[in-house]
XYZ file of C-alpha atoms in Angstrom:
71
model
C -29.251 -43.823 3.839
C -26.546 -41.728 6.103
C -25.474 -44.401 8.722
C -26.640 -47.528 6.815
C -24.374 -50.584 6.791
C -24.155 -51.954 3.371
C -21.928 -54.719 1.269
C -21.252 -53.673 -2.112
C -19.363 -55.389 -4.798
C -17.403 -53.632 -7.699
C -14.213 -52.929 -9.052
C -11.416 -50.881 -7.198
C -9.822 -47.576 -8.680
C -7.041 -46.574 -6.267
C -6.443 -43.244 -5.212
C -4.206 -43.146 -2.515
C -1.705 -45.617 -0.945
C 0.044 -45.911 2.304
C 4.018 -46.501 2.756
C 3.464 -50.285 1.977
C 1.827 -49.663 -1.250
C -1.644 -50.584 0.162
C -4.712 -48.756 -0.902
C -6.153 -46.662 1.711
C -8.671 -44.529 -0.357
C -10.326 -45.933 -3.357
C -13.440 -45.956 -5.515
C -15.544 -48.919 -6.225
C -17.148 -48.681 -9.631
C -19.450 -51.158 -11.624
C -16.956 -51.993 -14.201
C -13.360 -52.693 -14.459
C -10.709 -50.389 -15.928
C -12.727 -46.966 -14.916
C -9.971 -44.460 -14.642
C -8.777 -41.270 -16.020
C -8.143 -42.772 -19.545
C -11.726 -43.978 -19.990
C -14.941 -42.277 -19.391
C -16.014 -42.654 -15.821
C -19.188 -43.915 -14.668
C -21.967 -41.576 -13.491
C -21.556 -40.011 -10.081
C -24.476 -42.161 -8.658
C -22.171 -45.145 -9.571
C -19.211 -44.291 -7.795
C -18.578 -45.152 -4.054
C -15.720 -43.664 -2.134
C -13.977 -46.156 0.221
C -11.628 -44.965 3.080
C -9.811 -48.053 4.385
C -7.138 -46.655 6.704
C -5.708 -50.168 7.472
C -4.869 -50.286 3.694
C -5.766 -53.088 1.015
C -3.426 -54.771 -1.191
C -4.662 -54.507 -4.616
C -3.099 -56.883 -6.719
C -5.435 -56.584 -9.819
C -7.926 -53.598 -10.418
C -9.798 -55.939 -12.998
C -10.595 -58.401 -10.032
C -13.944 -57.379 -8.329
C -14.049 -57.307 -4.596
C -16.571 -56.810 -1.908
C -16.620 -54.195 0.848
C -18.688 -53.682 3.618
C -19.060 -50.613 5.795
C -21.141 -47.600 7.021
C -22.464 -44.769 4.429
C -21.718 -41.457 5.391
């Protein structure tokens, strides 16, 4: 699947932010609230998203769509 372009929906789990507080690195997971305080989804349900432009995440309980190329 390397190099395949996909569109994926899920819930964000922010990992890194830029100076403006926008998320530049985050996981997409299948259910809301998946963080260090609850059991994580299995590894085959985690997708790491790198978005250097940064994305303002107002609510991690609101699903979003991402589109990009798998690596």
